[in-house]
PDB file of C-alpha atoms in Angstrom:
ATOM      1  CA  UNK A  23      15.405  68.416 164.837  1.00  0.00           C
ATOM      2  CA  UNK A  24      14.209  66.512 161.659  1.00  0.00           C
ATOM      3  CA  UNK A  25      17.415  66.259 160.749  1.00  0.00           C
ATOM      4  CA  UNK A  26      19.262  64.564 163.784  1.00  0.00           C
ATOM      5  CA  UNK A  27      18.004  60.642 162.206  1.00  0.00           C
ATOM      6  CA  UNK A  28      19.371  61.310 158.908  1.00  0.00           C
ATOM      7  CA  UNK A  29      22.737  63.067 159.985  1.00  0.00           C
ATOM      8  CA  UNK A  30      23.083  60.287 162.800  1.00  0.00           C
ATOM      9  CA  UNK A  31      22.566  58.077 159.766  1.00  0.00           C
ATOM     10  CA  UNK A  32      25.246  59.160 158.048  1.00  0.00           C
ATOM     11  CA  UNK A  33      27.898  59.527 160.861  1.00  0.00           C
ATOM     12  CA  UNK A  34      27.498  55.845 161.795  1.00  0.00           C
ATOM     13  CA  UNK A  35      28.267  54.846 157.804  1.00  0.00           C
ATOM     14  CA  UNK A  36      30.877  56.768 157.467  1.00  0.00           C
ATOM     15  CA  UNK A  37      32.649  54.980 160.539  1.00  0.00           C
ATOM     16  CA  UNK A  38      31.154  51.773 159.126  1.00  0.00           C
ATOM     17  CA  UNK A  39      33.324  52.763 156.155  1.00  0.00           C
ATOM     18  CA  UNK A  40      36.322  53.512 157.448  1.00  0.00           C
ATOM     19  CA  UNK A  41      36.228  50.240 159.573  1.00  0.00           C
ATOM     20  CA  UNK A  42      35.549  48.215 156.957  1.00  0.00           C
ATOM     21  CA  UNK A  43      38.509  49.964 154.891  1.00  0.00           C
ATOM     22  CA  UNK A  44      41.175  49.457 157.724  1.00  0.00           C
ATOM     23  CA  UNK A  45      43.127  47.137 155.252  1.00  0.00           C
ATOM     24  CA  UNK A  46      46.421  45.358 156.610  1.00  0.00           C
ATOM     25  CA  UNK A  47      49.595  44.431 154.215  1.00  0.00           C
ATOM     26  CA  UNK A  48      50.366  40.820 153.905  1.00  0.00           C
ATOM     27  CA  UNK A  49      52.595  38.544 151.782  1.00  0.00           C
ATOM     28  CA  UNK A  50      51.178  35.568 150.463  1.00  0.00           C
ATOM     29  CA  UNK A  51      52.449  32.118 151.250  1.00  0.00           C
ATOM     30  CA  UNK A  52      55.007  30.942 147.847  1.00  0.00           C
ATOM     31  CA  UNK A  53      53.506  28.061 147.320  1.00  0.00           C
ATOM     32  CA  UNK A  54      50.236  29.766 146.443  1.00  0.00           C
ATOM     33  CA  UNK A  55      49.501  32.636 143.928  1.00  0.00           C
ATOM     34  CA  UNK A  56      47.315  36.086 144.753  1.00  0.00           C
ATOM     35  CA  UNK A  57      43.954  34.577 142.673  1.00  0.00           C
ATOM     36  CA  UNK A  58      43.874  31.604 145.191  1.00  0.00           C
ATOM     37  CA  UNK A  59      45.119  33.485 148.313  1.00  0.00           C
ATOM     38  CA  UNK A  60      42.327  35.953 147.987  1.00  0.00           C
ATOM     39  CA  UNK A  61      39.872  33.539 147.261  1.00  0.00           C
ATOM     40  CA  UNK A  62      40.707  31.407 149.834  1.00  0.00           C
ATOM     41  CA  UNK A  63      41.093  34.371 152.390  1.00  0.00           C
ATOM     42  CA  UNK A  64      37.506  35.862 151.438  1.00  0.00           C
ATOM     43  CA  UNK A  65      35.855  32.381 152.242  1.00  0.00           C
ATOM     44  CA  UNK A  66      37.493  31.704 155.020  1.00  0.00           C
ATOM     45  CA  UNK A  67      36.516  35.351 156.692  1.00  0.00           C
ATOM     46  CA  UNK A  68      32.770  34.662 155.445  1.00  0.00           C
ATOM     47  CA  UNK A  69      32.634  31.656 157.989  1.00  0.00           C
ATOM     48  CA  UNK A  70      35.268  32.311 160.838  1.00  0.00           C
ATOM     49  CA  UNK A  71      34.397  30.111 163.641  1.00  0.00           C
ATOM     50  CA  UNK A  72      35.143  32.772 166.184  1.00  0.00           C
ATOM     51  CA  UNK A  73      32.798  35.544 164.888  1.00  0.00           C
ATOM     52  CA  UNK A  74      30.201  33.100 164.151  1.00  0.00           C
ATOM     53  CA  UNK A  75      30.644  31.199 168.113  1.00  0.00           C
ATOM     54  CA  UNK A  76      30.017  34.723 168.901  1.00  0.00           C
ATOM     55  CA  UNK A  77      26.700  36.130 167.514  1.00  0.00           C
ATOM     56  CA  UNK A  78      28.866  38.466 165.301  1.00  0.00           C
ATOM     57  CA  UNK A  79      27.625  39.533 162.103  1.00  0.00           C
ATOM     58  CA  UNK A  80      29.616  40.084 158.842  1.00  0.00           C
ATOM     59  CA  UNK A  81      30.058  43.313 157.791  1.00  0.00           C
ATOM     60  CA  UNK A  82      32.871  42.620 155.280  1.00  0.00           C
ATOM     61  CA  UNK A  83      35.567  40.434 153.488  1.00  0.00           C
ATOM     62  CA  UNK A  84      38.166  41.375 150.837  1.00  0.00           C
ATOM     63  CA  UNK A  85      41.091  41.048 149.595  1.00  0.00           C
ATOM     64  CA  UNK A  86      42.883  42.505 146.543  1.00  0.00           C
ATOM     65  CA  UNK A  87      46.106  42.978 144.984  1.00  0.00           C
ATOM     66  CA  UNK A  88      48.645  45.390 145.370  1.00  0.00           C
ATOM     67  CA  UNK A  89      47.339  49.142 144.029  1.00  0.00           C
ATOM     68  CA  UNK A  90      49.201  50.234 141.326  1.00  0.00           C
ATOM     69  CA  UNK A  91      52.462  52.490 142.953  1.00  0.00           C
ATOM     70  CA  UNK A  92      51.436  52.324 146.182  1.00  0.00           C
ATOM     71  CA  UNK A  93      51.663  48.382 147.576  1.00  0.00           C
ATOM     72  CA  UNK A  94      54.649  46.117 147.157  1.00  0.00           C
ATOM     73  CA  UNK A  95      54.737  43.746 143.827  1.00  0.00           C
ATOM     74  CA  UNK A  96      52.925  40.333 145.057  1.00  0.00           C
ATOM     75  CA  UNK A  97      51.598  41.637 147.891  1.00  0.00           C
ATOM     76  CA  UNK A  98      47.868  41.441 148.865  1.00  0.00           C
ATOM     77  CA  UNK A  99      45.810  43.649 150.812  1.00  0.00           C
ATOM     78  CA  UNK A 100      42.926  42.187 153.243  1.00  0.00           C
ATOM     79  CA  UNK A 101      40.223  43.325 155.833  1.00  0.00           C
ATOM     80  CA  UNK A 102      37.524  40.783 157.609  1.00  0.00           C
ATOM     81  CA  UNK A 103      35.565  42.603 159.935  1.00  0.00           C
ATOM     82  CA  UNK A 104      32.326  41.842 162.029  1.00  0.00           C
ATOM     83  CA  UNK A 105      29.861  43.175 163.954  1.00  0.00           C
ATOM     84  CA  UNK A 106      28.485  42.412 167.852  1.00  0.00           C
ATOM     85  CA  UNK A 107      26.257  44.717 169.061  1.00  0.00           C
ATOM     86  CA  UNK A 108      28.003  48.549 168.233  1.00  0.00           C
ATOM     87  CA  UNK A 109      31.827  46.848 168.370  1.00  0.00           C
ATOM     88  CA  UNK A 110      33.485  46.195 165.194  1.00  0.00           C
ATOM     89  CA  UNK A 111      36.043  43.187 164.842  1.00  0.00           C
ATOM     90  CA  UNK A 112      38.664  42.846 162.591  1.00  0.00           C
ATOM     91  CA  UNK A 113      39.848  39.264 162.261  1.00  0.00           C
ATOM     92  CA  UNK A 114      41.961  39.826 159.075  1.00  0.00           C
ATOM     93  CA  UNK A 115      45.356  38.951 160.947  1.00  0.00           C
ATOM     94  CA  UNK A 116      44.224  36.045 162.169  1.00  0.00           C
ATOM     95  CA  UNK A 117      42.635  34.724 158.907  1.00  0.00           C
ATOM     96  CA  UNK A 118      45.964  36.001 157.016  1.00  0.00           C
ATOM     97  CA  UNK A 119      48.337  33.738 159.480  1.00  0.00           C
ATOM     98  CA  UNK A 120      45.879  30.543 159.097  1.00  0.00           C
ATOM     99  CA  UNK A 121      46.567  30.757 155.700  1.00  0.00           C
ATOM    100  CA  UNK A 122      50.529  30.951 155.884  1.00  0.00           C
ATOM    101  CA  UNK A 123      50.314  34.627 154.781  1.00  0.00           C
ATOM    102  CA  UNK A 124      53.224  36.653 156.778  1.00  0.00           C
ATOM    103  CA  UNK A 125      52.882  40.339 157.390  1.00  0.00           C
ATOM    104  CA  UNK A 126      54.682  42.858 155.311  1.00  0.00           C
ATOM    105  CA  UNK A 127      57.244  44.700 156.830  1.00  0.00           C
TER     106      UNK A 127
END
C-alpha cells in the first residue's frame, strides 16, 4: 500500500514522457535555415494563442535537427505539447504550418 503514490508517480511520468517525445517530421521553409526555424518554432509554441485562450499549460517545446542516420538531411524534428486538466495537446502541426514548414513525406 505505501507504495501505490510512488508507483502511480512514476506511471503518469513515464506517459508524460512519451507525450512529450511524440516528435513529427517536417521540412523547413527554403528561405529560412534549421538555427532560425527552430528558434522561431520553440517561441512560437511557448506562447500559442490557442493553448493559452484555453487555460492549457506548457509541458514542452523543441525542436532539433535531423539525428544522425535516422532523419532526412535538412530536416527538423518538433513537438509542442500542453496540458488541460489530465489531456495532453500537441499543437506542433499547427505551429510547423504557421511557419511555412511542410510535412515530410
Amino acid at each position: 500500500m505505501r507504495f501505490t503514490a510512488p508507483l502511480a508517480l512514476l506511471v503518469a511520468s513515464a506517459g508524460l514522457v512519451r507525450a512529450l517525445d511524440n516528435f513529427l517530421l517536417y521540412n523547413p521553409p527554403p528561405q529560412v535555415n534549421l538555427t532560425q526555424f527552430i528558434t522561431a518554432f520553440e517561441s512560437v509554441c511557448t506562447i500559442w494563442p490557442v493553448a493559452i485562450e484555453n487555460g492549457q499549460t506548457l509541458l514542452g517545446a523543441l525542436a532539433e535537427g535531423p539525428r544522425f542516420n535516422l532523419d532526412p538531411p535538412n530536416s527538423v524534428r518538433v513537438t509542442c505539447t500542453w496540458l488541460e486538466g489530465t489531456t495532453l495537446f500537441q499543437y506542433a502541426a499547427d505551429i510547423a504550418g504557421e511557419l511555412g514548414a511542410t510535412p515530410f513525406s
